[in-house]
mmCIF file of C-alpha atoms in Angstrom:
data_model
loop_
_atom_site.group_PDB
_atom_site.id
_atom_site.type_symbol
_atom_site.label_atom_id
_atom_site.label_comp_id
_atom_site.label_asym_id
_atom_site.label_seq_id
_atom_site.Cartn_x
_atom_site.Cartn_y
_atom_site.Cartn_z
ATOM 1 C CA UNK A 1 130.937 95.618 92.293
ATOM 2 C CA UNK A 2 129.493 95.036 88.904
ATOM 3 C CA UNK A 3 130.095 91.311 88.778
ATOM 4 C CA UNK A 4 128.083 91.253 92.424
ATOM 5 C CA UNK A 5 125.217 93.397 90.648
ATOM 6 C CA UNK A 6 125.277 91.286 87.616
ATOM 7 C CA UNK A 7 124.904 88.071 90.254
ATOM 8 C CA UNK A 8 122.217 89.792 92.185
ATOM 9 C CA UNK A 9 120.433 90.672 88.803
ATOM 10 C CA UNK A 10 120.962 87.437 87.536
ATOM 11 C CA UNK A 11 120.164 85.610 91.295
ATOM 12 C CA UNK A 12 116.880 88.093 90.842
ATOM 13 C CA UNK A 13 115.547 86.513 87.878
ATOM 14 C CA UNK A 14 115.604 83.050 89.023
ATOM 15 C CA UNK A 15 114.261 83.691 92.678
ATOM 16 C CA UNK A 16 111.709 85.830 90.759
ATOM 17 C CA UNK A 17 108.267 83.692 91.263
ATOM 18 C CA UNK A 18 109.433 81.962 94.496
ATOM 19 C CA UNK A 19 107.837 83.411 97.914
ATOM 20 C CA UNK A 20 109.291 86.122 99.660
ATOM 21 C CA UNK A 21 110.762 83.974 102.237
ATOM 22 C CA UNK A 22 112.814 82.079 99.967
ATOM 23 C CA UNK A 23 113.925 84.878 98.183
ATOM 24 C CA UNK A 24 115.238 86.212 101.470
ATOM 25 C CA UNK A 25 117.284 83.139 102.464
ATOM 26 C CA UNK A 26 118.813 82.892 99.213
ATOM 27 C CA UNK A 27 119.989 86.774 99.099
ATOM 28 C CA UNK A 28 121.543 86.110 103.010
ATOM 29 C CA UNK A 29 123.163 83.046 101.709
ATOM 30 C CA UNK A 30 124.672 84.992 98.781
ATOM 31 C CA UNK A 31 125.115 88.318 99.643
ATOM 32 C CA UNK A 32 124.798 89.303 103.252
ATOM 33 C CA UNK A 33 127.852 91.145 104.429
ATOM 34 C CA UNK A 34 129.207 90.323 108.173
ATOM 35 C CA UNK A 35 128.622 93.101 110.733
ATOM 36 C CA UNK A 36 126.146 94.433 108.407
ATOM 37 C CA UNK A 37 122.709 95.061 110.069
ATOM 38 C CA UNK A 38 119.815 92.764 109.077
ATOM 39 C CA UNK A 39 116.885 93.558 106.889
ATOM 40 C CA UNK A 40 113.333 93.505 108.415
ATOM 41 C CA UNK A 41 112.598 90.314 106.031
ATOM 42 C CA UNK A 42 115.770 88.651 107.418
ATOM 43 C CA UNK A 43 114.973 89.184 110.827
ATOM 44 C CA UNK A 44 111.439 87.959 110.485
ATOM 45 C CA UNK A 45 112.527 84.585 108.746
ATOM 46 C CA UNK A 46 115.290 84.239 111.374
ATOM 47 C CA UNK A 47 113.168 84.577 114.284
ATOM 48 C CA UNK A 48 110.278 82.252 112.388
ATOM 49 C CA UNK A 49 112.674 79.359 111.797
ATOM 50 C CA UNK A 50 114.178 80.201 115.516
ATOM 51 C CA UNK A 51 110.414 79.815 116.427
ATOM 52 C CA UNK A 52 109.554 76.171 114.991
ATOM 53 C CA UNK A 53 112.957 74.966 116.579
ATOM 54 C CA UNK A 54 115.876 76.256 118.294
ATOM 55 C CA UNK A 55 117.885 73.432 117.839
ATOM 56 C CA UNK A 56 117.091 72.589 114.324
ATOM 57 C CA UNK A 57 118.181 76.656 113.851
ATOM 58 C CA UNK A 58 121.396 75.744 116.075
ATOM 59 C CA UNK A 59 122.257 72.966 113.669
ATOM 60 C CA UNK A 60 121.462 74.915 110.385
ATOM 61 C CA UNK A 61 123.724 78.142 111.547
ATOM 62 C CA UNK A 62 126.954 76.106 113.558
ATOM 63 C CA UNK A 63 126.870 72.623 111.684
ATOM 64 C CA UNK A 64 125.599 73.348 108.258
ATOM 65 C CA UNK A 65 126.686 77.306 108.053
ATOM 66 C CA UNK A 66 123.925 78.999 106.598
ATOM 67 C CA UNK A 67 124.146 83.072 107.352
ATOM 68 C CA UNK A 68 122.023 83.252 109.945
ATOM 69 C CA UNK A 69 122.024 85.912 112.959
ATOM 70 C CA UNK A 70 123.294 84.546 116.017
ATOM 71 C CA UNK A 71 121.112 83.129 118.490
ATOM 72 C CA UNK A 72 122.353 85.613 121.154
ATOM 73 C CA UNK A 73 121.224 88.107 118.351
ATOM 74 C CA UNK A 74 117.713 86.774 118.360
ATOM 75 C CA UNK A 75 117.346 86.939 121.819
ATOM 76 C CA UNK A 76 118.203 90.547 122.231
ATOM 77 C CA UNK A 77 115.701 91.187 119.619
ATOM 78 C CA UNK A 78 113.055 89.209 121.556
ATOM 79 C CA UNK A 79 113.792 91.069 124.852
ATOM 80 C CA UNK A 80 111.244 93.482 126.281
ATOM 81 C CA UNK A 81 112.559 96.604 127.549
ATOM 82 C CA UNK A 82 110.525 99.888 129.204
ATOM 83 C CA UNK A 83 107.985 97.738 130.737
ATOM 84 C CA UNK A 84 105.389 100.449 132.139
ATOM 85 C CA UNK A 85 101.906 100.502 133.000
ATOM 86 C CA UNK A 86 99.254 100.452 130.117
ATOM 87 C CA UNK A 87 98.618 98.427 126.642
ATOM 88 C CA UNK A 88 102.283 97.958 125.387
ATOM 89 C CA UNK A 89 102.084 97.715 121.815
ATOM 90 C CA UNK A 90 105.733 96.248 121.577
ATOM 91 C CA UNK A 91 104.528 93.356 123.770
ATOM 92 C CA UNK A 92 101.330 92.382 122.017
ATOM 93 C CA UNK A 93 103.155 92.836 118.376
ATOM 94 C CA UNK A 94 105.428 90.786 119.737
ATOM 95 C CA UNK A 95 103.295 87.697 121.091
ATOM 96 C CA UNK A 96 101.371 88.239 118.027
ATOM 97 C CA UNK A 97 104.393 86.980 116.003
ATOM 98 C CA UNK A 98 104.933 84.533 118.180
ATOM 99 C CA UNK A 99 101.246 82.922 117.942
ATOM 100 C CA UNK A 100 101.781 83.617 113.967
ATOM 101 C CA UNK A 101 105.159 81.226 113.897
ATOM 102 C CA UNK A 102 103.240 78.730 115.986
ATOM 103 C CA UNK A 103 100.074 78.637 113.896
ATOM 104 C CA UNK A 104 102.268 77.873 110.475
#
């Protein structure tokens, strides 16, 4: 494990002035472990490229292998569950997203 925390160290320095977004795909490229659960940051960037085009994020995942969570992955985080009467706060955070990945 100290050669992978040396690479992350190292992988930190040069990702160190890039956004967080690209810091984020780098670190699942490099060190994301299969099974493991994603990060907050990797499930935002996953559903924003998912967002701006399915099939470009189809291509990137089967064709070009990037780690990337599966598209049957995505979709059971976009489902909506407990639907009940009222202001549902899941909803609305969840079109507001959705609005923010179309506006970009």
């Amino acid at each position: 494990t100290s050669k992978t925390s040396h690479s992350y160290l190292n992988l930190s320095s040069i990702l160190f002035k890039k956004c967080a977004h690209v810091q984020t795909f780098v670190k699942m490229q490099c060190f994301h472990k299969f099974k493991t659960p994603w990060s907050t940051m990797e499930k935002q960037l996953s559903l924003s490229l998912y967002y701006k085009s399915p099939a470009c994020y189809k291509f990137m995942r089967e064709t070009l292998k990037f780690v990337l969570p599966s598209i049957k992955t995505i979709q059971t985080w976009l489902k909506v569950t407990n639907l009940a009467t009222g202001v549902n706060t899941v909803l609305l955070t969840k079109i507001k997203e959705k609005i923010n990945c179309m506006n970009e």
